[in-house]
Coordinates of C-alpha atoms in Angstrom, one line a residue:
Chain I
M736 CA -19.6 139.6 101.5
S737 CA -19.9 135.7 100.9
G738 CA -23.2 136.2 98.8
R739 CA -25.0 133.3 100.7
V740 CA -28.7 133.7 101.7
L741 CA -29.8 131.2 104.3
V742 CA -33.3 130.4 104.1
G743 CA -35.4 128.6 106.9
V744 CA -38.4 126.3 105.7
K745 CA -40.7 124.8 108.1
R746 CA -42.7 121.5 107.6
V747 CA -46.4 122.1 108.5
I748 CA -49.6 120.3 107.9
D749 CA -50.9 121.3 104.3
Y750 CA -53.1 124.2 104.5
A751 CA -55.9 122.5 102.7
V752 CA -56.5 119.7 105.4
K753 CA -58.9 119.9 108.0
I754 CA -56.8 120.0 111.7
R755 CA -58.2 117.7 114.3
V756 CA -57.4 118.0 118.0
K757 CA -56.2 114.6 119.8
P758 CA -58.5 113.2 121.9
D759 CA -56.7 113.7 125.2
N760 CA -56.0 117.5 123.9
S761 CA -52.3 117.3 124.2
S762 CA -52.0 118.4 120.5
V763 CA -53.3 118.0 116.9
V764 CA -53.6 114.8 114.6
T765 CA -50.4 114.8 112.6
D766 CA -49.9 110.8 111.6
G767 CA -51.3 109.9 108.3
V768 CA -51.9 113.5 107.5
K769 CA -50.9 115.3 104.4
H770 CA -47.9 117.7 105.1
S771 CA -46.3 120.3 103.0
M772 CA -44.0 123.5 103.1
N773 CA -45.2 126.7 104.7
P774 CA -46.6 128.9 102.4
F775 CA -44.9 131.9 103.7
C776 CA -41.5 129.7 103.5
E777 CA -41.9 129.4 99.6
I778 CA -42.3 133.0 99.5
A779 CA -39.0 133.2 101.0
V780 CA -37.6 130.4 99.1
E781 CA -38.4 132.4 96.1
E782 CA -37.4 135.6 97.1
A783 CA -33.8 133.9 97.6
V784 CA -34.0 132.2 94.1
K785 CA -35.1 135.6 92.6
M786 CA -32.2 137.0 93.7
K787 CA -29.9 134.7 93.1
E788 CA -31.3 134.9 89.4
K789 CA -30.5 138.4 89.3
K790 CA -26.8 137.3 90.4
F791 CA -27.5 139.7 93.3
I792 CA -26.0 136.6 95.6
K793 CA -24.3 133.7 94.7
E794 CA -26.0 130.6 97.0
V795 CA -29.2 130.0 98.3
V796 CA -28.8 127.6 101.5
V797 CA -32.3 125.9 103.1
V798 CA -32.5 125.0 106.3
S799 CA -35.3 123.0 108.1
C800 CA -35.5 121.7 111.6
G801 CA -37.2 118.4 112.2
P802 CA -37.5 114.5 111.7
Q803 CA -36.7 112.6 108.6
Q804 CA -39.5 114.0 106.7
A805 CA -38.0 117.4 106.7
Q806 CA -35.6 116.6 104.0
E807 CA -38.9 116.2 101.5
T808 CA -39.5 119.9 102.3
I809 CA -36.0 120.7 102.1
R810 CA -36.4 118.6 98.4
T811 CA -38.8 121.0 97.3
A812 CA -37.0 124.2 98.3
L813 CA -34.3 122.5 96.3
A814 CA -36.9 122.0 93.6
M815 CA -37.4 125.5 93.2
G816 CA -33.9 126.5 92.8
A817 CA -32.3 126.5 95.6
D818 CA -28.7 125.3 96.2
R819 CA -27.8 123.2 98.9
G820 CA -29.9 122.0 102.4
I821 CA -29.1 121.6 106.0
H822 CA -31.0 119.3 107.5
V823 CA -31.1 120.1 111.4
D824 CA -32.2 116.8 112.8
V825 CA -34.3 117.0 115.5
T826 CA -36.5 114.5 116.7
G827 CA -39.0 112.8 119.0
K828 CA -40.1 114.7 122.4
D829 CA -37.4 117.7 121.2
Y830 CA -39.4 117.8 118.1
D831 CA -42.8 118.0 119.8
N832 CA -41.1 120.7 122.3
L833 CA -39.5 122.9 119.2
G834 CA -40.4 126.3 119.5
P835 CA -39.6 129.5 117.5
L836 CA -36.8 130.4 120.3
Q837 CA -34.9 127.1 119.7
V838 CA -35.4 127.5 115.9
S839 CA -34.0 130.9 116.0
K840 CA -31.0 129.9 117.7
I841 CA -30.2 127.3 115.3
M842 CA -30.6 129.6 112.7
A843 CA -28.2 132.3 114.4
A844 CA -25.6 129.7 114.8
L845 CA -26.0 128.5 111.1
A846 CA -25.9 131.7 110.0
K847 CA -22.8 132.6 111.9
K848 CA -21.3 129.0 110.8
E849 CA -22.3 129.5 107.2
E850 CA -21.2 133.3 107.0
A851 CA -24.6 134.2 105.7
Q852 CA -25.3 137.6 104.2
L853 CA -28.9 137.3 104.9
V854 CA -31.3 135.0 106.3
I855 CA -34.9 134.9 104.7
L856 CA -37.6 133.2 106.8
G857 CA -41.5 133.2 106.3
K858 CA -43.1 135.4 108.6
Q859 CA -45.0 132.7 110.4
A860 CA -45.9 129.2 110.0
I861 CA -49.4 128.0 109.4
D862 CA -49.3 125.7 112.1
D863 CA -48.7 127.5 115.4
D864 CA -49.1 130.9 114.0
C865 CA -45.9 132.1 115.8
N866 CA -44.2 135.3 114.1
Q867 CA -41.4 135.1 116.3
T868 CA -38.4 133.2 114.6
G869 CA -37.4 136.1 112.3
Q870 CA -37.5 138.4 115.0
M871 CA -35.7 136.3 117.8
T872 CA -32.7 135.5 115.0
A873 CA -32.6 139.1 114.1
A874 CA -32.2 140.0 118.1
L875 CA -29.7 136.6 118.6
L876 CA -27.5 138.0 115.8
D877 CA -28.0 141.6 116.7
W878 CA -28.6 142.1 112.7
P879 CA -31.0 144.7 111.3
Q880 CA -34.3 143.1 110.7
G881 CA -36.9 143.7 107.8
T882 CA -40.4 141.8 108.8
F883 CA -43.6 141.5 106.8
A884 CA -41.6 142.4 103.4
S885 CA -43.7 143.1 100.7
E886 CA -40.7 144.3 98.6
V887 CA -37.0 143.9 98.8
T888 CA -34.3 145.6 97.1
L889 CA -30.8 145.4 97.3
E890 CA -29.0 148.8 97.0
G891 CA -25.2 147.8 97.6
D892 CA -24.4 146.8 101.2
K893 CA -27.5 148.2 102.1
M894 CA -31.4 147.3 101.4
K895 CA -34.6 148.7 101.0
V896 CA -37.5 146.9 102.9
V897 CA -41.1 147.8 102.1
R898 CA -43.0 146.5 105.2
E899 CA -46.4 145.6 105.4
I900 CA -48.2 147.4 108.5
D901 CA -51.4 148.2 109.3
G902 CA -53.7 150.1 107.1
G903 CA -50.6 151.0 104.9
L904 CA -46.8 150.1 104.1
E905 CA -43.8 151.4 105.6
T906 CA -40.2 151.5 103.3
I907 CA -37.2 151.2 105.7
K908 CA -33.5 150.8 104.7
I909 CA -31.1 148.6 106.5
N910 CA -27.5 147.3 106.5
T911 CA -26.5 143.9 105.5
P912 CA -26.2 141.2 107.0
A913 CA -30.1 141.4 108.1
V914 CA -32.8 139.2 108.6
I915 CA -36.1 139.6 106.4
T916 CA -39.3 137.5 107.4
A917 CA -41.7 137.4 103.9
D918 CA -45.1 138.3 104.0
L919 CA -48.0 137.3 101.5
R920 CA -47.4 140.0 98.8
L921 CA -43.9 139.6 98.2
N922 CA -43.8 137.6 95.5
T923 CA -45.6 134.4 94.0
P924 CA -44.0 131.3 94.3
R925 CA -43.2 129.0 91.6
Y926 CA -44.3 125.5 91.1
A927 CA -41.9 122.8 92.2
T928 CA -42.1 120.9 88.3
L929 CA -41.4 117.2 88.3
P930 CA -38.1 117.3 86.2
N931 CA -37.0 119.8 89.0
I932 CA -37.9 117.4 91.9
M933 CA -35.7 114.7 89.9
K934 CA -32.8 117.0 89.4
A935 CA -33.2 118.2 93.0
K936 CA -32.3 114.6 94.4
K937 CA -28.5 115.3 93.4
K938 CA -28.5 118.4 95.5
K939 CA -26.5 117.8 98.5
I940 CA -28.2 118.3 102.0
D941 CA -25.9 118.4 105.1
K942 CA -27.5 116.6 108.2
V943 CA -26.3 118.2 111.6
K944 CA -27.3 118.0 115.0
P945 CA -28.2 121.0 117.3
A946 CA -25.5 119.7 119.6
D947 CA -23.1 120.1 116.8
L948 CA -24.1 123.7 116.3
G949 CA -23.5 124.2 120.1
V950 CA -27.3 125.0 120.6
D951 CA -29.3 124.0 123.8
I952 CA -32.9 123.2 122.6
T953 CA -34.6 122.5 125.9
S954 CA -37.9 124.2 125.9
R955 CA -39.2 126.8 128.6
L956 CA -42.7 126.2 127.5
E957 CA -45.4 123.6 128.6
V958 CA -48.2 123.4 126.4
L959 CA -51.5 123.1 128.8
R960 CA -54.1 122.5 126.2
V961 CA -55.2 122.3 123.1
D962 CA -58.6 123.1 121.7
E963 CA -60.6 123.3 118.7
P964 CA -62.1 126.6 117.9
P965 CA -65.5 127.1 119.2
H966 CA -68.4 126.3 116.6
R967 CA -70.5 129.2 114.6
E968 CA -74.1 128.7 116.5
A969 CA -76.6 128.8 113.6
G970 CA -78.7 131.9 112.6
V971 CA -82.2 132.2 112.9
K972 CA -84.7 133.5 110.3
L973 CA -86.9 136.3 111.6
E974 CA -90.3 137.3 109.8
T975 CA -90.4 141.2 110.5
V976 CA -88.0 144.2 111.2
A977 CA -89.6 144.8 114.9
D978 CA -88.8 141.5 115.3
L979 CA -85.0 141.9 114.5
V980 CA -85.0 144.9 116.6
D981 CA -86.4 143.3 119.7
K982 CA -83.6 140.6 119.2
L983 CA -80.9 143.2 118.8
K984 CA -82.1 145.1 121.8
E985 CA -81.9 141.6 123.9
A986 CA -78.6 141.1 122.4
G987 CA -77.5 144.7 123.7
T988 CA -76.4 145.5 120.7
I989 CA -78.7 148.9 120.0
Chain K
M635 CA -45.3 104.0 66.1
A636 CA -42.0 105.4 67.4
N637 CA -43.4 109.1 66.3
P638 CA -40.8 111.4 67.2
L639 CA -43.2 113.5 69.3
R640 CA -44.0 110.4 71.6
G641 CA -41.5 111.6 74.3
Q642 CA -43.1 115.0 74.3
V643 CA -46.5 113.5 75.2
I644 CA -45.7 110.8 77.4
K645 CA -43.4 113.8 79.7
L646 CA -46.5 116.2 79.0
Y647 CA -49.1 113.1 80.6
K648 CA -46.6 112.6 83.7
T649 CA -46.2 116.3 84.4
L650 CA -50.4 116.5 84.2
L651 CA -50.3 113.4 86.4
Y652 CA -48.2 114.5 89.0
L653 CA -50.1 118.2 89.3
G654 CA -53.4 116.5 89.6
R655 CA -52.1 115.1 92.8
E656 CA -53.2 118.1 94.2
Y657 CA -56.5 118.4 92.7
P658 CA -59.5 119.9 94.2
Q659 CA -61.7 117.3 93.4
G660 CA -59.3 114.4 94.4
A661 CA -56.2 112.9 92.2
A662 CA -58.5 110.1 91.1
Y663 CA -61.0 112.5 89.5
F664 CA -58.4 114.4 87.7
R665 CA -56.6 110.9 86.9
G666 CA -59.7 109.5 85.0
R667 CA -60.6 112.7 83.2
L668 CA -56.8 113.2 82.2
K669 CA -56.7 109.6 80.5
S670 CA -60.0 110.2 78.8
A671 CA -58.6 113.2 77.5
F672 CA -55.5 111.7 76.3
M673 CA -57.2 108.3 74.7
K674 CA -59.9 110.8 73.0
N675 CA -56.9 112.0 70.6
K676 CA -54.8 108.8 70.6
D677 CA -55.3 108.2 66.9
V678 CA -54.1 112.0 65.9
E679 CA -51.3 111.0 63.5
D680 CA -50.6 114.4 61.7
P681 CA -47.8 116.2 63.6
E682 CA -48.9 119.7 63.6
K683 CA -52.0 118.6 65.2
I684 CA -49.9 116.7 67.8
Q685 CA -47.9 119.6 68.6
K686 CA -51.3 121.8 69.2
L687 CA -52.6 119.3 71.4
V688 CA -49.4 119.4 73.2
A689 CA -49.4 122.8 73.3
R690 CA -53.1 123.2 74.9
G691 CA -51.8 120.3 77.2
D692 CA -48.8 123.0 78.6
F693 CA -51.8 125.7 78.6
V694 CA -53.6 123.3 80.9
I695 CA -50.4 123.1 82.8
K696 CA -49.9 126.8 83.2
E697 CA -53.9 126.9 84.3
L698 CA -53.7 124.6 87.3
E699 CA -50.2 125.8 88.8
A700 CA -52.3 129.3 88.3
L701 CA -55.5 127.4 90.3
Y702 CA -53.2 126.2 92.9
F703 CA -51.6 129.2 93.7
L704 CA -54.8 131.5 94.0
R705 CA -56.5 128.6 95.9
K706 CA -53.5 129.0 98.1
Y707 CA -53.3 132.5 98.6
R708 CA -56.8 133.2 99.2
A709 CA -56.6 130.7 101.7
M710 CA -53.9 132.3 103.3
K711 CA -55.6 136.2 102.9
K712 CA -58.9 134.5 104.4
R713 CA -57.1 133.6 107.6
K714 CA -55.4 136.5 108.1
D715 CA -58.6 138.8 107.5
Q716 CA -60.3 136.4 110.1
S717 CA -57.8 137.0 112.7
I718 CA -57.8 140.8 112.3
Q719 CA -61.7 140.6 112.5
H720 CA -61.6 138.4 115.5
K721 CA -58.8 140.8 116.9
C722 CA -61.4 143.8 116.5
L723 CA -64.2 142.0 117.8
S724 CA -62.2 140.7 121.2
S725 CA -61.0 144.5 121.4
N726 CA -64.9 145.6 121.1
D727 CA -65.7 143.6 124.2
A728 CA -62.9 144.9 126.0
V729 CA -64.9 148.4 125.8

Protein backbone atom coordinates (compact mmCIF):
# COMPACT_ATOMS: atom_id res chain seq x y z
CA MET A 1 0.00 0.00 0.00
CA SER A 2 1.32 3.37 -0.98
CA GLY A 3 -0.63 5.39 1.59
CA ARG A 4 -1.36 7.97 -1.03
CA VAL A 5 -4.68 9.72 -1.43
CA LEU A 6 -5.73 11.53 -4.56
CA VAL A 7 -8.18 14.40 -4.06
CA GLY A 8 -9.93 16.14 -6.92
CA VAL A 9 -10.64 19.85 -6.58
CA LYS A 10 -12.60 22.03 -8.95
CA ARG A 11 -12.47 25.76 -9.46
CA VAL A 12 -16.00 27.08 -9.69
CA ILE A 13 -17.80 30.42 -9.52
CA ASP A 14 -18.04 31.40 -5.86
CA TYR A 15 -21.19 30.25 -4.13
CA ALA A 16 -22.09 33.80 -3.06
CA VAL A 17 -21.96 35.24 -6.58
CA LYS A 18 -25.18 35.87 -8.49
CA ILE A 19 -24.89 33.85 -11.69
CA ARG A 20 -25.61 35.63 -14.96
CA VAL A 21 -26.28 33.96 -18.29
CA LYS A 22 -24.54 35.26 -21.40
CA PRO A 23 -26.90 37.17 -23.75
CA ASP A 24 -26.46 34.53 -26.49
CA ASN A 25 -27.54 31.75 -24.06
CA SER A 26 -24.37 29.76 -24.74
CA SER A 27 -23.09 29.64 -21.16
CA VAL A 28 -22.74 31.73 -18.00
CA VAL A 29 -20.57 34.82 -17.50
CA THR A 30 -17.22 33.83 -15.96
CA ASP A 31 -15.01 36.81 -16.85
CA GLY A 32 -14.25 39.05 -13.88
CA VAL A 33 -16.35 36.87 -11.59
CA LYS A 34 -15.00 35.69 -8.25
CA HIS A 35 -14.03 32.03 -8.29
CA SER A 36 -13.21 29.71 -5.42
CA MET A 37 -12.87 26.05 -4.60
CA ASN A 38 -16.06 24.00 -4.89
CA PRO A 39 -17.40 23.62 -1.30
CA PHE A 40 -17.73 19.84 -1.62
CA CYS A 41 -14.10 19.61 -2.80
CA GLU A 42 -13.10 21.55 0.34
CA ILE A 43 -14.81 18.85 2.38
CA ALA A 44 -12.94 16.18 0.41
CA VAL A 45 -9.58 17.89 1.01
CA GLU A 46 -10.35 18.27 4.71
CA GLU A 47 -11.17 14.57 5.02
CA ALA A 48 -7.90 13.59 3.35
CA VAL A 49 -5.89 15.97 5.54
CA LYS A 50 -7.62 14.60 8.65
CA MET A 51 -6.71 11.05 7.63
CA LYS A 52 -3.13 12.14 7.21
CA GLU A 53 -3.09 13.78 10.64
CA LYS A 54 -4.33 10.53 12.14
CA LYS A 55 -1.48 8.79 10.26
CA PHE A 56 -3.79 6.47 8.31
CA ILE A 57 -2.21 7.68 5.12
CA LYS A 58 1.11 9.23 4.15
CA GLU A 59 0.54 11.68 1.35
CA VAL A 60 -2.30 13.85 0.07
CA VAL A 61 -2.10 14.75 -3.61
CA VAL A 62 -4.58 17.27 -5.01
CA VAL A 63 -5.55 17.33 -8.67
CA SER A 64 -7.32 20.04 -10.60
CA CYS A 65 -8.13 20.21 -14.30
CA GLY A 66 -8.39 23.56 -16.00
CA PRO A 67 -6.51 26.64 -17.17
CA GLN A 68 -3.70 28.41 -15.31
CA GLN A 69 -6.11 29.77 -12.67
CA ALA A 70 -6.80 26.20 -11.48
CA GLN A 71 -3.43 26.47 -9.73
CA GLU A 72 -4.95 29.00 -7.29
CA THR A 73 -7.45 26.36 -6.26
CA ILE A 74 -4.64 23.82 -5.84
CA ARG A 75 -2.77 26.37 -3.68
CA THR A 76 -5.80 26.72 -1.43
CA ALA A 77 -5.91 22.96 -1.00
CA LEU A 78 -2.16 22.93 -0.27
CA ALA A 79 -2.73 25.64 2.32
CA MET A 80 -5.34 23.42 3.95
CA GLY A 81 -2.65 20.78 4.43
CA ALA A 82 -2.28 18.77 1.23
CA ASP A 83 1.30 17.80 0.31
CA ARG A 84 1.56 18.07 -3.43
CA GLY A 85 -0.46 19.26 -6.40
CA ILE A 86 -1.00 18.11 -9.95
CA HIS A 87 -2.34 20.63 -12.39
CA VAL A 88 -3.84 19.04 -15.49
CA ASP A 89 -3.60 21.76 -18.08
CA VAL A 90 -6.80 22.08 -20.08
CA THR A 91 -7.47 25.38 -21.82
CA GLY A 92 -9.72 27.09 -24.34
CA LYS A 93 -12.31 25.04 -26.15
CA ASP A 94 -11.26 21.83 -24.39
CA TYR A 95 -11.95 23.48 -21.04
CA ASP A 96 -15.40 24.64 -22.14
CA ASN A 97 -16.26 21.08 -23.12
CA LEU A 98 -14.66 19.46 -20.08
CA GLY A 99 -17.31 17.30 -18.46
CA PRO A 100 -17.49 14.62 -15.77
CA LEU A 101 -16.49 11.84 -18.18
CA GLN A 102 -13.33 13.61 -19.28
CA VAL A 103 -12.37 14.51 -15.72
CA SER A 104 -13.01 10.98 -14.48
CA LYS A 105 -10.80 9.59 -17.25
CA ILE A 106 -8.04 11.93 -16.10
CA MET A 107 -8.60 11.02 -12.43
CA ALA A 108 -8.53 7.30 -13.25
CA ALA A 109 -5.30 7.66 -15.23
CA LEU A 110 -3.69 9.65 -12.42
CA ALA A 111 -4.88 7.23 -9.73
CA LYS A 112 -3.09 4.42 -11.59
CA LYS A 113 0.00 6.49 -12.28
CA GLU A 114 0.33 7.68 -8.68
CA GLU A 115 -0.63 4.25 -7.29
CA ALA A 116 -3.25 5.90 -5.11
CA GLN A 117 -4.87 3.90 -2.36
CA LEU A 118 -7.90 6.11 -2.23
CA VAL A 119 -9.55 8.75 -4.37
CA ILE A 120 -11.67 11.36 -2.58
CA LEU A 121 -13.87 13.73 -4.53
CA GLY A 122 -16.69 16.12 -3.74
CA LYS A 123 -20.08 14.60 -4.47
CA GLN A 124 -20.87 17.30 -7.00
CA ALA A 125 -19.74 20.70 -8.20
CA ILE A 126 -21.96 23.69 -7.56
CA ASP A 127 -21.60 24.97 -11.13
CA ASP A 128 -22.83 22.08 -13.27
CA ASP A 129 -24.40 20.01 -10.44
CA CYS A 130 -23.53 16.86 -12.36
CA ASN A 131 -22.82 14.45 -9.49
CA GLN A 132 -21.14 11.95 -11.84
CA THR A 133 -17.37 12.28 -11.62
CA GLY A 134 -16.91 10.04 -8.57
CA GLN A 135 -19.14 7.31 -9.89
CA MET A 136 -17.52 7.35 -13.34
CA THR A 137 -14.02 7.33 -11.85
CA ALA A 138 -14.90 4.25 -9.78
CA ALA A 139 -16.32 2.56 -12.86
CA LEU A 140 -13.30 3.33 -15.03
CA LEU A 141 -10.92 2.03 -12.36
CA ASP A 142 -13.24 -0.86 -11.48
CA TRP A 143 -12.90 0.13 -7.81
CA PRO A 144 -15.59 0.06 -5.13
CA GLN A 145 -17.31 3.37 -4.44
CA GLY A 146 -18.63 5.05 -1.31
CA THR A 147 -20.69 7.97 -2.54
CA PHE A 148 -22.37 10.70 -0.46
CA ALA A 149 -20.15 9.85 2.49
CA SER A 150 -21.07 11.41 5.82
CA GLU A 151 -18.58 9.35 7.81
CA VAL A 152 -15.51 7.40 6.74
CA THR A 153 -13.45 5.02 8.88
CA LEU A 154 -10.47 2.99 7.73
CA GLU A 155 -10.40 -0.56 9.07
CA GLY A 156 -7.21 -2.21 7.87
CA ASP A 157 -7.58 -2.77 4.15
CA LYS A 158 -11.34 -2.31 4.39
CA MET A 159 -13.30 0.84 4.84
CA LYS A 160 -16.57 1.66 6.52
CA VAL A 161 -18.58 4.39 4.85
CA VAL A 162 -21.80 5.88 6.19
CA ARG A 163 -23.77 7.19 3.22
CA GLU A 164 -26.45 9.83 3.12
CA ILE A 165 -29.46 8.45 1.31
CA ASP A 166 -33.04 9.67 0.98
CA GLY A 167 -34.52 9.85 4.45
CA GLY A 168 -31.68 8.19 6.34
CA LEU A 169 -28.20 6.73 6.45
CA GLU A 170 -26.70 3.59 4.97
CA THR A 171 -23.52 1.96 6.27
CA ILE A 172 -21.42 -0.03 3.84
CA LYS A 173 -18.08 -1.80 4.06
CA ILE A 174 -15.89 -1.64 0.98
CA ASN A 175 -12.43 -2.82 -0.03
CA THR A 176 -9.61 -0.45 -0.78
CA PRO A 177 -8.53 0.97 -3.16
CA ALA A 178 -11.80 2.82 -3.44
CA VAL A 179 -13.42 6.06 -4.56
CA ILE A 180 -15.17 8.21 -1.95
CA THR A 181 -17.38 11.21 -2.67
CA ALA A 182 -17.94 13.67 0.14
CA ASP A 183 -21.37 14.90 1.20
CA LEU A 184 -22.08 18.08 3.13
CA ARG A 185 -21.97 16.62 6.64
CA LEU A 186 -18.72 14.67 6.35
CA ASN A 187 -16.70 17.33 8.19
CA THR A 188 -16.19 21.05 8.61
CA PRO A 189 -13.41 22.24 6.32
CA ARG A 190 -10.74 24.38 7.96
CA TYR A 191 -10.06 27.88 6.79
CA ALA A 192 -6.89 28.34 4.74
CA THR A 193 -5.05 30.90 6.89
CA LEU A 194 -2.76 33.57 5.54
CA PRO A 195 0.51 32.08 6.86
CA ASN A 196 -0.46 28.67 5.48
CA ILE A 197 -1.15 30.14 2.06
CA MET A 198 2.34 31.64 2.12
CA LYS A 199 3.83 28.29 3.12
CA ALA A 200 1.84 26.54 0.42
CA LYS A 201 3.71 28.56 -2.20
CA LYS A 202 6.75 26.40 -1.51
CA LYS A 203 4.91 23.15 -2.16
CA LYS A 204 5.31 21.49 -5.53
CA ILE A 205 2.71 21.56 -8.30
CA ASP A 206 3.37 19.30 -11.28
CA LYS A 207 1.90 20.33 -14.58
CA VAL A 208 0.71 17.64 -16.98
CA LYS A 209 -1.31 17.58 -20.17
CA PRO A 210 -4.17 15.13 -20.69
CA ALA A 211 -2.27 13.76 -23.70
CA ASP A 212 0.70 12.89 -21.44
CA LEU A 213 -1.65 10.64 -19.49
CA GLY A 214 -2.95 9.06 -22.67
CA VAL A 215 -6.42 10.46 -22.11
CA ASP A 216 -8.71 11.57 -24.91
CA ILE A 217 -10.80 14.51 -23.75
CA THR A 218 -13.06 15.05 -26.74
CA SER A 219 -16.60 15.64 -25.60
CA ARG A 220 -19.64 13.82 -26.92
CA LEU A 221 -22.04 16.34 -25.50
CA GLU A 222 -23.20 19.58 -27.00
CA VAL A 223 -24.73 22.35 -24.95
CA LEU A 224 -27.74 23.62 -26.84
CA ARG A 225 -28.92 26.38 -24.55
CA VAL A 226 -28.38 27.82 -21.10
CA ASP A 227 -31.31 29.62 -19.49
CA GLU A 228 -31.92 31.37 -16.21
CA PRO A 229 -34.41 29.70 -13.88
CA PRO A 230 -37.96 31.06 -14.19
CA HIS A 231 -38.66 34.07 -12.02
CA ARG A 232 -41.08 33.59 -9.17
CA GLU A 233 -44.28 35.51 -9.80
CA ALA A 234 -45.52 37.97 -7.23
CA GLY A 235 -48.22 36.79 -4.84
CA VAL A 236 -51.62 38.42 -4.24
CA LYS A 237 -53.27 39.46 -1.01
CA LEU A 238 -56.85 38.28 -0.49
CA GLU A 239 -59.47 39.85 1.74
CA THR A 240 -61.52 36.88 2.87
CA VAL A 241 -61.33 33.13 3.22
CA ALA A 242 -64.01 32.76 0.54
CA ASP A 243 -61.74 34.55 -1.93
CA LEU A 244 -58.95 32.16 -1.04
CA VAL A 245 -61.18 29.13 -1.61
CA ASP A 246 -62.26 30.54 -4.98
CA LYS A 247 -58.65 31.13 -6.01
CA LEU A 248 -57.63 27.66 -4.95
CA LYS A 249 -60.52 26.13 -6.91
CA GLU A 250 -59.49 28.20 -9.91
CA ALA A 251 -55.96 26.83 -9.65
CA GLY A 252 -57.39 23.33 -9.36
CA THR A 253 -55.64 22.55 -6.07
CA ILE A 254 -58.89 21.71 -4.23
CA MET B 1 8.17 51.99 20.04
CA ALA B 2 9.89 48.66 19.69
CA ASN B 3 7.36 46.83 21.78
CA PRO B 4 7.98 43.07 21.85
CA LEU B 5 4.25 42.59 21.18
CA ARG B 6 4.39 44.73 18.05
CA GLY B 7 4.90 41.73 15.75
CA GLN B 8 1.94 39.92 17.25
CA VAL B 9 -0.34 42.91 16.80
CA ILE B 10 0.71 43.41 13.18
CA LYS B 11 0.19 39.74 12.45
CA LEU B 12 -3.28 39.93 13.96
CA TYR B 13 -4.11 42.97 11.85
CA LYS B 14 -2.91 41.27 8.66
CA THR B 15 -4.87 38.11 9.38
CA LEU B 16 -8.03 40.07 10.07
CA LEU B 17 -7.54 42.14 6.94
CA TYR B 18 -7.19 38.94 4.94
CA LEU B 19 -10.31 37.43 6.49
CA GLY B 20 -12.25 40.64 5.89
CA ARG B 21 -12.02 40.20 2.13
CA GLU B 22 -14.96 37.85 2.26
CA TYR B 23 -17.04 39.86 4.71
CA PRO B 24 -20.75 39.95 3.72
CA GLN B 25 -20.93 43.76 3.86
CA GLY B 26 -17.81 44.12 1.75
CA ALA B 27 -14.07 44.33 2.33
CA ALA B 28 -14.08 48.14 2.46
CA TYR B 29 -16.63 48.22 5.27
CA PHE B 30 -14.69 45.66 7.24
CA ARG B 31 -11.40 47.44 6.70
CA GLY B 32 -12.78 50.72 8.03
CA ARG B 33 -14.15 49.07 11.15
CA LEU B 34 -10.95 47.10 11.65
CA LYS B 35 -8.77 50.16 11.39
CA SER B 36 -10.85 52.21 13.79
CA ALA B 37 -10.87 49.33 16.28
CA PHE B 38 -7.08 49.16 16.19
CA MET B 39 -6.64 52.94 16.25
CA LYS B 40 -8.89 53.19 19.29
CA ASN B 41 -6.36 51.17 21.28
CA LYS B 42 -3.19 52.59 19.78
CA ASP B 43 -2.13 54.25 23.04
CA VAL B 44 -2.41 51.14 25.16
CA GLU B 45 1.04 50.48 26.63
CA ASP B 46 0.45 47.96 29.38
CA PRO B 47 1.65 44.57 28.01
CA GLU B 48 -1.04 42.73 29.92
CA LYS B 49 -3.76 44.86 28.38
CA ILE B 50 -2.25 44.38 24.91
CA GLN B 51 -2.23 40.62 25.44
CA LYS B 52 -5.89 40.77 26.36
CA LEU B 53 -6.73 42.78 23.26
CA VAL B 54 -4.78 40.36 21.04
CA ALA B 55 -6.70 37.47 22.62
CA ARG B 56 -9.92 39.28 21.77
CA GLY B 57 -8.68 39.65 18.20
CA ASP B 58 -8.00 35.92 18.03
CA PHE B 59 -11.53 35.32 19.24
CA VAL B 60 -12.85 37.53 16.44
CA ILE B 61 -10.85 35.47 13.94
CA LYS B 62 -12.52 32.30 15.18
CA GLU B 63 -15.93 33.94 15.02
CA LEU B 64 -15.34 35.11 11.46
CA GLU B 65 -14.23 31.67 10.32
CA ALA B 66 -17.33 30.17 11.92
CA LEU B 67 -19.50 32.81 10.26
CA TYR B 68 -18.10 32.07 6.81
CA PHE B 69 -18.43 28.35 7.30
CA LEU B 70 -22.04 28.63 8.45
CA ARG B 71 -22.92 30.92 5.58
CA LYS B 72 -21.52 28.46 3.08
CA TYR B 73 -23.10 25.47 4.80
CA ARG B 74 -26.50 27.14 4.84
CA ALA B 75 -26.24 28.11 1.18
CA MET B 76 -25.37 24.50 0.24
CA LYS B 77 -28.15 23.06 2.38
CA LYS B 78 -30.69 25.49 0.99
CA ARG B 79 -29.77 24.52 -2.55
CA LYS B 80 -30.13 20.85 -1.73
CA ASP B 81 -33.54 21.36 -0.14
CA GLN B 82 -34.63 23.48 -3.07
CA SER B 83 -33.66 20.83 -5.58
CA ILE B 84 -35.52 18.19 -3.55
CA GLN B 85 -38.57 20.44 -3.39
CA HIS B 86 -38.31 21.04 -7.10
CA LYS B 87 -38.17 17.31 -7.77
CA CYS B 88 -41.21 16.69 -5.55
CA LEU B 89 -43.16 19.40 -7.32
CA SER B 90 -42.37 18.11 -10.78
CA SER B 91 -43.24 14.54 -9.77
CA ASN B 92 -46.57 15.82 -8.42
CA ASP B 93 -47.24 17.38 -11.79
CA ALA B 94 -46.64 14.03 -13.44
CA VAL B 95 -49.28 12.45 -11.20
